[in-house]
PDB file of C-alpha atoms in Angstrom:
ATOM      1  CA  MET A   1      45.661  71.226  72.966  1.00 95.00           C
ATOM      2  CA  LYS A   2      43.816  68.385  71.270  1.00 97.00           C
ATOM      3  CA  ILE A   3      40.170  68.966  70.381  1.00 95.00           C
ATOM      4  CA  MET A   4      37.362  66.999  68.724  1.00 93.00           C
ATOM      5  CA  VAL A   5      35.970  68.127  65.391  1.00 94.00           C
ATOM      6  CA  TYR A   6      32.839  66.776  63.745  1.00 92.00           C
ATOM      7  CA  GLU A   7      33.503  67.366  60.048  1.00 94.00           C
ATOM      8  CA  GLY A   8      30.149  65.918  59.056  1.00 93.00           C
ATOM      9  CA  PRO A   9      27.821  63.081  60.018  1.00 94.00           C
ATOM     10  CA  ARG A  10      29.928  60.175  61.331  1.00 95.00           C
ATOM     11  CA  LYS A  11      33.145  62.070  60.526  1.00 96.00           C
ATOM     12  CA  LEU A  12      35.119  62.776  63.672  1.00 94.00           C
ATOM     13  CA  ILE A  13      38.748  63.852  63.850  1.00 96.00           C
ATOM     14  CA  ILE A  14      41.133  64.897  66.591  1.00 96.00           C
ATOM     15  CA  ALA A  15      42.785  68.231  65.784  1.00 97.00           C
ATOM     16  CA  GLU A  16      45.195  70.658  67.396  1.00 97.00           C
ATOM     17  CA  ALA A  17      44.082  74.072  68.686  1.00 95.00           C
ATOM     18  CA  PRO A  18      45.961  76.727  70.626  1.00 95.00           C
ATOM     19  CA  ASP A  19      45.732  76.605  74.414  1.00 93.00           C
ATOM     20  CA  ASN A  20      43.163  79.077  75.684  1.00 90.00           C
ATOM     21  CA  PRO A  21      44.348  81.970  77.856  1.00 93.00           C
ATOM     22  CA  MET A  22      43.430  81.895  81.533  1.00 95.00           C
ATOM     23  CA  ARG A  23      41.940  84.605  83.762  1.00 97.00           C
ATOM     24  CA  ARG A  24      42.827  85.312  87.385  1.00 97.00           C
ATOM     25  CA  ASP A  25      39.822  83.360  88.755  1.00 97.00           C
ATOM     26  CA  GLU A  26      40.230  80.313  86.512  1.00 98.00           C
ATOM     27  CA  VAL A  27      41.982  76.956  86.555  1.00 98.00           C
ATOM     28  CA  ARG A  28      43.509  74.904  83.751  1.00 98.00           C
ATOM     29  CA  ILE A  29      42.443  71.265  83.820  1.00 98.00           C
ATOM     30  CA  LYS A  30      44.283  68.396  82.145  1.00 98.00           C
ATOM     31  CA  THR A  31      41.595  65.933  81.083  1.00 97.00           C
ATOM     32  CA  LEU A  32      41.863  62.442  82.541  1.00 98.00           C
ATOM     33  CA  TYR A  33      38.358  61.141  81.734  1.00 96.00           C
ATOM     34  CA  SER A  34      35.553  62.442  79.565  1.00 94.00           C
ATOM     35  CA  GLY A  35      32.128  60.809  79.548  1.00 89.00           C
ATOM     36  CA  ILE A  36      30.291  60.447  76.240  1.00 85.00           C
ATOM     37  CA  SER A  37      26.527  60.963  76.176  1.00 80.00           C
ATOM     38  CA  HIS A  38      24.840  58.197  74.240  1.00 79.00           C
ATOM     39  CA  GLY A  39      21.906  60.516  73.508  1.00 80.00           C
ATOM     40  CA  THR A  40      22.795  64.082  72.562  1.00 81.00           C
ATOM     41  CA  GLU A  41      26.413  63.559  71.576  1.00 86.00           C
ATOM     42  CA  MET A  42      25.801  60.438  69.508  1.00 88.00           C
ATOM     43  CA  ASN A  43      22.906  62.178  67.725  1.00 89.00           C
ATOM     44  CA  VAL A  44      25.225  65.076  66.807  1.00 88.00           C
ATOM     45  CA  TYR A  45      27.858  62.563  65.640  1.00 90.00           C
ATOM     46  CA  ARG A  46      25.274  60.806  63.463  1.00 92.00           C
ATOM     47  CA  GLY A  47      23.845  64.089  62.146  1.00 89.00           C
ATOM     48  CA  ALA A  48      20.463  63.187  63.657  1.00 89.00           C
ATOM     49  CA  ALA A  49      20.239  65.859  66.379  1.00 87.00           C
ATOM     50  CA  PRO A  50      17.072  67.922  65.876  1.00 87.00           C
ATOM     51  CA  PHE A  51      19.090  71.171  66.020  1.00 85.00           C
ATOM     52  CA  PHE A  52      20.356  70.561  62.466  1.00 87.00           C
ATOM     53  CA  ARG A  53      16.887  71.458  61.162  1.00 90.00           C
ATOM     54  CA  ARG A  54      14.853  72.624  64.167  1.00 92.00           C
ATOM     55  CA  LYS A  55      15.102  74.967  67.147  1.00 89.00           C
ATOM     56  CA  ASN A  56      13.811  74.559  70.662  1.00 85.00           C
ATOM     57  CA  ASP A  57      10.865  76.863  71.343  1.00 87.00           C
ATOM     58  CA  SER A  58      11.339  77.875  74.987  1.00 84.00           C
ATOM     59  CA  GLU A  59       7.667  78.808  75.379  1.00 89.00           C
ATOM     60  CA  THR A  60       6.112  75.553  74.142  1.00 89.00           C
ATOM     61  CA  ARG A  61       9.199  73.417  74.903  1.00 82.00           C
ATOM     62  CA  LEU A  62       8.784  71.835  71.475  1.00 90.00           C
ATOM     63  CA  PHE A  63      11.064  71.700  68.449  1.00 90.00           C
ATOM     64  CA  THR A  64       9.879  73.993  65.663  1.00 93.00           C
ATOM     65  CA  PRO A  65      11.291  74.641  62.179  1.00 92.00           C
ATOM     66  CA  ALA A  66      14.508  76.694  62.307  1.00 91.00           C
ATOM     67  CA  SER A  67      15.607  79.422  59.939  1.00 91.00           C
ATOM     68  CA  GLU A  68      18.833  78.846  58.007  1.00 91.00           C
ATOM     69  CA  SER A  69      20.788  80.978  60.477  1.00 88.00           C
ATOM     70  CA  GLU A  70      19.468  78.949  63.450  1.00 87.00           C
ATOM     71  CA  LYS A  71      20.386  75.533  62.053  1.00 88.00           C
ATOM     72  CA  TRP A  72      23.550  73.798  63.162  1.00 85.00           C
ATOM     73  CA  THR A  73      26.160  73.187  60.507  1.00 87.00           C
ATOM     74  CA  TYR A  74      29.428  71.303  60.271  1.00 90.00           C
ATOM     75  CA  PRO A  75      32.266  71.542  61.084  1.00 93.00           C
ATOM     76  CA  ILE A  76      31.694  71.670  64.834  1.00 90.00           C
ATOM     77  CA  ARG A  77      34.732  72.031  67.107  1.00 92.00           C
ATOM     78  CA  SER A  78      34.683  71.126  70.800  1.00 91.00           C
ATOM     79  CA  CYS A  79      36.490  74.367  71.660  1.00 90.00           C
ATOM     80  CA  ASP A  80      34.042  76.697  69.889  1.00 87.00           C
ATOM     81  CA  PRO A  81      32.036  79.014  72.191  1.00 83.00           C
ATOM     82  CA  GLY A  82      28.607  77.685  73.080  1.00 80.00           C
ATOM     83  CA  VAL A  83      29.336  74.083  72.062  1.00 83.00           C
ATOM     84  CA  TRP A  84      27.812  72.385  75.114  1.00 78.00           C
ATOM     85  CA  TYR A  85      26.947  69.154  73.308  1.00 79.00           C
ATOM     86  CA  MET A  86      30.498  67.852  72.754  1.00 85.00           C
ATOM     87  CA  GLY A  87      31.263  66.767  76.264  1.00 85.00           C
ATOM     88  CA  TYR A  88      29.977  67.870  79.617  1.00 86.00           C
ATOM     89  CA  ALA A  89      31.324  65.211  81.949  1.00 91.00           C
ATOM     90  CA  ASN A  90      35.017  65.928  82.396  1.00 95.00           C
ATOM     91  CA  VAL A  91      37.301  64.719  85.165  1.00 97.00           C
ATOM     92  CA  GLY A  92      40.771  66.133  85.210  1.00 98.00           C
ATOM     93  CA  GLU A  93      43.771  67.266  87.172  1.00 98.00           C
ATOM     94  CA  ILE A  94      44.376  70.932  87.950  1.00 98.00           C
ATOM     95  CA  ILE A  95      47.659  71.849  86.258  1.00 98.00           C
ATOM     96  CA  GLU A  96      47.526  75.638  86.676  1.00 98.00           C
ATOM     97  CA  THR A  97      45.618  78.122  88.811  1.00 98.00           C
ATOM     98  CA  GLY A  98      44.936  81.816  88.367  1.00 97.00           C
ATOM     99  CA  GLU A  99      46.220  84.360  90.878  1.00 97.00           C
ATOM    100  CA  ASP A 100      42.827  84.744  92.608  1.00 97.00           C
ATOM    101  CA  VAL A 101      42.083  81.005  92.993  1.00 97.00           C
ATOM    102  CA  ARG A 102      42.011  79.962  96.649  1.00 95.00           C
ATOM    103  CA  GLY A 103      39.926  76.796  97.102  1.00 94.00           C
ATOM    104  CA  ILE A 104      41.487  74.585  94.426  1.00 95.00           C
ATOM    105  CA  LYS A 105      45.169  73.788  94.050  1.00 97.00           C
ATOM    106  CA  LYS A 106      47.507  72.285  91.498  1.00 97.00           C
ATOM    107  CA  GLY A 107      47.186  68.488  91.562  1.00 98.00           C
ATOM    108  CA  ASP A 108      43.533  68.423  92.699  1.00 98.00           C
ATOM    109  CA  ILE A 109      41.240  66.097  90.739  1.00 98.00           C
ATOM    110  CA  VAL A 110      38.007  67.850  89.739  1.00 98.00           C
ATOM    111  CA  PHE A 111      34.749  67.385  87.845  1.00 97.00           C
ATOM    112  CA  SER A 112      33.610  70.057  85.396  1.00 96.00           C
ATOM    113  CA  ASN A 113      31.130  70.495  82.582  1.00 92.00           C
ATOM    114  CA  SER A 114      33.827  70.685  79.929  1.00 93.00           C
ATOM    115  CA  PRO A 115      34.162  69.438  76.353  1.00 92.00           C
ATOM    116  CA  HIS A 116      36.053  66.439  75.009  1.00 93.00           C
ATOM    117  CA  GLN A 117      39.520  67.891  74.641  1.00 95.00           C
ATOM    118  CA  SER A 118      42.905  67.462  76.287  1.00 97.00           C
ATOM    119  CA  GLN A 119      42.424  70.449  78.586  1.00 96.00           C
ATOM    120  CA  ALA A 120      39.785  72.865  79.753  1.00 95.00           C
ATOM    121  CA  ILE A 121      39.718  76.219  81.487  1.00 96.00           C
ATOM    122  CA  LYS A 122      37.018  76.903  84.058  1.00 96.00           C
ATOM    123  CA  LYS A 123      36.298  79.383  86.807  1.00 97.00           C
ATOM    124  CA  GLU A 124      37.188  78.048  90.225  1.00 96.00           C
ATOM    125  CA  THR A 125      33.480  78.150  91.114  1.00 96.00           C
ATOM    126  CA  GLU A 126      32.629  75.875  88.142  1.00 96.00           C
ATOM    127  CA  VAL A 127      34.647  72.863  89.295  1.00 97.00           C
ATOM    128  CA  ILE A 128      33.927  70.313  91.998  1.00 96.00           C
ATOM    129  CA  ARG A 129      36.831  68.661  93.763  1.00 97.00           C
ATOM    130  CA  ILE A 130      36.555  64.874  93.762  1.00 97.00           C
ATOM    131  CA  PRO A 131      37.426  63.377  97.156  1.00 96.00           C
ATOM    132  CA  ASP A 132      40.538  61.181  97.276  1.00 94.00           C
ATOM    133  CA  SER A 133      38.376  58.218  98.319  1.00 95.00           C
ATOM    134  CA  ILE A 134      36.506  58.218  94.973  1.00 94.00           C
ATOM    135  CA  ASP A 135      37.960  56.649  91.828  1.00 95.00           C
ATOM    136  CA  PRO A 136      38.393  59.599  89.413  1.00 95.00           C
ATOM    137  CA  GLY A 137      37.066  57.492  86.513  1.00 94.00           C
ATOM    138  CA  LYS A 138      33.700  57.285  88.246  1.00 93.00           C
ATOM    139  CA  GLY A 139      33.560  61.072  88.515  1.00 94.00           C
ATOM    140  CA  VAL A 140      32.236  61.367  84.954  1.00 92.00           C
ATOM    141  CA  PHE A 141      28.903  60.077  86.246  1.00 91.00           C
ATOM    142  CA  PHE A 142      28.402  63.233  88.285  1.00 91.00           C
ATOM    143  CA  ALA A 143      26.630  64.901  85.314  1.00 89.00           C
ATOM    144  CA  ASN A 144      24.203  61.964  85.159  1.00 89.00           C
ATOM    145  CA  LEU A 145      23.721  62.117  88.913  1.00 90.00           C
ATOM    146  CA  ILE A 146      22.677  65.776  88.671  1.00 89.00           C
ATOM    147  CA  THR A 147      20.127  64.931  85.951  1.00 87.00           C
ATOM    148  CA  THR A 148      18.708  62.080  88.010  1.00 90.00           C
ATOM    149  CA  PHE A 149      18.603  64.085  91.225  1.00 90.00           C
ATOM    150  CA  ASN A 150      16.578  66.818  89.516  1.00 88.00           C
ATOM    151  CA  GLY A 151      14.173  64.183  88.195  1.00 86.00           C
ATOM    152  CA  ILE A 152      13.709  62.732  91.668  1.00 86.00           C
ATOM    153  CA  LEU A 153      13.064  66.195  93.110  1.00 87.00           C
ATOM    154  CA  ASP A 154      10.570  67.012  90.323  1.00 87.00           C
ATOM    155  CA  THR A 155       8.563  63.825  90.914  1.00 86.00           C
ATOM    156  CA  LYS A 156       8.220  64.517  94.652  1.00 86.00           C
ATOM    157  CA  ILE A 157       8.541  60.843  95.596  1.00 84.00           C
ATOM    158  CA  LYS A 158       7.216  60.144  99.090  1.00 83.00           C
ATOM    159  CA  LEU A 159       7.786  57.277 101.504  1.00 81.00           C
ATOM    160  CA  GLY A 160       5.613  54.339 100.441  1.00 84.00           C
ATOM    161  CA  ASP A 161       5.212  55.469  96.808  1.00 87.00           C
ATOM    162  CA  THR A 162       5.535  52.877  94.066  1.00 89.00           C
ATOM    163  CA  LEU A 163       7.325  53.898  90.918  1.00 88.00           C
ATOM    164  CA  VAL A 164       8.355  52.401  87.615  1.00 90.00           C
ATOM    165  CA  VAL A 165      11.640  53.224  85.940  1.00 90.00           C
ATOM    166  CA  SER A 166      11.512  52.569  82.219  1.00 89.00           C
ATOM    167  CA  GLY A 167      14.993  51.954  80.878  1.00 88.00           C
ATOM    168  CA  LEU A 168      17.859  50.679  82.945  1.00 88.00           C
ATOM    169  CA  GLY A 169      20.797  52.481  81.425  1.00 88.00           C
ATOM    170  CA  VAL A 170      23.004  54.798  83.464  1.00 88.00           C
ATOM    171  CA  LEU A 171      20.171  57.242  84.222  1.00 89.00           C
ATOM    172  CA  GLY A 172      17.725  54.458  85.035  1.00 91.00           C
ATOM    173  CA  GLN A 173      20.161  52.775  87.425  1.00 92.00           C
ATOM    174  CA  LEU A 174      20.937  56.070  89.162  1.00 92.00           C
ATOM    175  CA  CYS A 175      17.218  56.858  89.330  1.00 90.00           C
ATOM    176  CA  ILE A 176      16.522  53.564  91.096  1.00 90.00           C
ATOM    177  CA  GLN A 177      19.278  54.158  93.643  1.00 90.00           C
ATOM    178  CA  MET A 178      18.126  57.721  94.349  1.00 87.00           C
ATOM    179  CA  ALA A 179      14.466  56.698  94.533  1.00 87.00           C
ATOM    180  CA  LYS A 180      15.446  54.131  97.193  1.00 84.00           C
ATOM    181  CA  MET A 181      17.122  56.927  99.166  1.00 82.00           C
ATOM    182  CA  SER A 182      13.948  59.041  98.879  1.00 73.00           C
TER     183      SER A 182
END
């Protein structure tokens, strides 16, 4: 399969890696679309992500100095375990299913939180089938929709409330639409 590799700041290559094995409850997805995050992913690409020198303190929710072993280093491969920041908005076609998979079938178009690479393997329960009536290319926005929906729920918007959305990128536009529905 084809994977992404950050060799260093602003140094991105496409490389080959062996196909991952599949378990009985998993599906193999051929990537059709993969959404790029302008924030996290571009900061990793530029070498500016805070994780290269800091760690997230779960108690204070602040970035604090990281030890050498906690700092991110290059190269970073999209297929490495735990690499969540190299793609998490994948739309693809199911090309293989494990023996225990029942709700998804070969040919289905699905959304998954999967990296930028030519294929991904996910548990059946980790994919969401995209209805035939929806353009698969728009499915990559599902990750953004989840982020926005959580923000709307956290703010507890009520009928008659006035709100201000600062920034009208993808998240801002989705936030406005969801706030209207609230």
